[in-house]
XYZ file of C-alpha atoms in Angstrom:
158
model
C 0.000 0.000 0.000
C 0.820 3.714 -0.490
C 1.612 5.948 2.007
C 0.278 9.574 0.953
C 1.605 12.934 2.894
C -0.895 15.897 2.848
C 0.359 19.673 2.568
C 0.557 19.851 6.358
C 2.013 16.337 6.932
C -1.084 14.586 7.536
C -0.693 10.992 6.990
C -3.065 9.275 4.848
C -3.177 5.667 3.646
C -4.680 5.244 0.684
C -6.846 2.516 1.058
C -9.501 1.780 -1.375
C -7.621 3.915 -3.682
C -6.896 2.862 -7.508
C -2.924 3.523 -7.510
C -1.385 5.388 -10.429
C 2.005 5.075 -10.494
C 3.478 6.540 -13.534
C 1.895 9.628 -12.100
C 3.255 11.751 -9.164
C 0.880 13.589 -6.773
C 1.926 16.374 -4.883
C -0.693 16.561 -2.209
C -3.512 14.108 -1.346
C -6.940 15.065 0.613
C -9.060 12.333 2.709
C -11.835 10.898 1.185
C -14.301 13.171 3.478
C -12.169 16.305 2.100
C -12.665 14.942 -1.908
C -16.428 16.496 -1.881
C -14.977 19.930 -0.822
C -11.815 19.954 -3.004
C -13.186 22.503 -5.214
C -13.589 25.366 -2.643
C -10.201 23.698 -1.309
C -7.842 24.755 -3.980
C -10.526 28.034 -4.425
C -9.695 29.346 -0.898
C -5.810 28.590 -1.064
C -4.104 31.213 0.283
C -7.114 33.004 2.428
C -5.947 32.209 5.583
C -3.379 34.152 7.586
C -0.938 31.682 8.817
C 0.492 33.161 12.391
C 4.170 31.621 12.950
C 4.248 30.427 16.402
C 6.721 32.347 18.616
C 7.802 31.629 21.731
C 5.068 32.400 24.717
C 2.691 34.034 22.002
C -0.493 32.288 22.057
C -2.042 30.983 18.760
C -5.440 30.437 17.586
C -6.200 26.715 17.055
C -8.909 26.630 14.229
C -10.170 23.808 11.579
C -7.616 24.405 8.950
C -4.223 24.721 10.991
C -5.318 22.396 13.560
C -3.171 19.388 11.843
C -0.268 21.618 11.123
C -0.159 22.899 15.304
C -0.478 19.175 16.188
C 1.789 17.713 14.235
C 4.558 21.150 15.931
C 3.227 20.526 19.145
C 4.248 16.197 19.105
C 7.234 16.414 17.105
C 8.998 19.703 18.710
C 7.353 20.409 22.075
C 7.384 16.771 23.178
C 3.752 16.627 24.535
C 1.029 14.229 23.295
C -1.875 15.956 21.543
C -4.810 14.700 19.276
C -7.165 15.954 17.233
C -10.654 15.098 17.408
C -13.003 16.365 14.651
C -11.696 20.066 14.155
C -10.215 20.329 18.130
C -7.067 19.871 19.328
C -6.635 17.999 22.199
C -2.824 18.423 23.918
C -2.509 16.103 27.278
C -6.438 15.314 27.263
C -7.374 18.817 27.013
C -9.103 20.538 24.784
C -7.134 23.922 23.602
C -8.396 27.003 21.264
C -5.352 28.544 21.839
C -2.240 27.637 22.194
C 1.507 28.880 23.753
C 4.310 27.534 21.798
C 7.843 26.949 24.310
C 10.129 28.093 21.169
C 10.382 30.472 18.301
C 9.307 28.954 14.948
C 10.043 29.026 11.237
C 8.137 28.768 7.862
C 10.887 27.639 4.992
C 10.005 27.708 1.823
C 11.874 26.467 -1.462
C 11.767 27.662 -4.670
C 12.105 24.140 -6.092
C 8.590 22.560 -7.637
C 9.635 18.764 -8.378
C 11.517 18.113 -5.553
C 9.152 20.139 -2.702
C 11.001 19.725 0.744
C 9.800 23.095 3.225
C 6.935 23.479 5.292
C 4.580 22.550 3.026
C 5.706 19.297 3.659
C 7.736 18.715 6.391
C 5.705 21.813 9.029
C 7.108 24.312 10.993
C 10.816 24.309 12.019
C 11.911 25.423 15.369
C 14.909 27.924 15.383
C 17.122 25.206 16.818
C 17.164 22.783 14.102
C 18.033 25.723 11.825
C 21.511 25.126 10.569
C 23.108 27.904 8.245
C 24.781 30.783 7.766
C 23.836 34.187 5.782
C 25.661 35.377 3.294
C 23.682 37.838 1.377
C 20.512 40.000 1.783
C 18.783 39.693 -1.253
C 15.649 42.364 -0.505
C 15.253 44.884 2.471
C 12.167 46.665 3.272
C 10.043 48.852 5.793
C 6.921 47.021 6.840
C 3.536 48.559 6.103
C 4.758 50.915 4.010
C 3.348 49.645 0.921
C 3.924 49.183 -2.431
C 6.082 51.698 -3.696
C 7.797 52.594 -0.201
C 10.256 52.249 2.003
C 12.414 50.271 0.181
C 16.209 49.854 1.640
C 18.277 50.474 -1.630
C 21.323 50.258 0.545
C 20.486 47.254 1.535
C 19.737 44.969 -1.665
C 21.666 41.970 -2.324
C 24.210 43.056 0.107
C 27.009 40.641 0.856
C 27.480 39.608 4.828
């Protein structure tokens, strides 16, 4: 049998499944998520993802619920479950949640061979192994579109 990883690594086995093998898939959705896969891929994107930082509580809701488990087994060492669309963490039910550690979304720029948090979840800053070299773009926050741009500052070398 396959073994299928969601978007939010959310393991699904893909039983009762016709397997295709001479084509890849990306991302796979439970058979209870198949009906709604329309307004699925509609909505990607409409969600504000909060990065957990350390001590800063987070809202638990239905669609990051798998993604705060899945932190809160693997990097803060406590046992949590998720029952319908609520988290449980040691028994108890949680809307909100205090992470112990600063977190990290990575992304890559590489389409075949995906490997960042879309797959693998949120990274906690002391698994984060590297070393800057360059500042590729510098800006102001809210500034918007056409301000506060740090000229000095592009794709200088550290």
């Amino acid at each position: 049998d396959t073994l299928l990883v969601d978007s939010l690594f959310s393991v699904i086995l893909s039983a009762n499944r016709q397997n295709n093998f001479d084509k890849k898939s990306l991302y796979s959705y439970p058979c209870s998520k198949e009906k709604q896969l329309d307004s699925l891929l509609q909505k990607r994107g409409a969600h504000t993802l909060i990065i957990p930082q350390k001590g800063r509580p987070v809202k638990i809701e239905s669609w990051n619920v798998i993604l705060f488990r899945n932190t809160v087994v693997l990097h803060e060492k406590k046992q949590a479950e998720v029952v319908g669309d609520t988290l449980f963490i040691e028994n108890i039910p949680v809307s909100e949640y205090a992470f112990s550690q600063d977190y990290y979304w990575m992304v890559s720029d590489n389409s075949v061979n995906l490997a960042d948090s879309r797959l693998f979840g949120l990274v906690p800053q002391n698994h984060i192994i590297g070393k800057v070299f360059l500042i590729w773009f510098s800006k102001e926050k809210e500034t918007g579109v056409f301000k506060g741009y740090r000229w000095n500052r592009f794709l200088k070398a550290l």
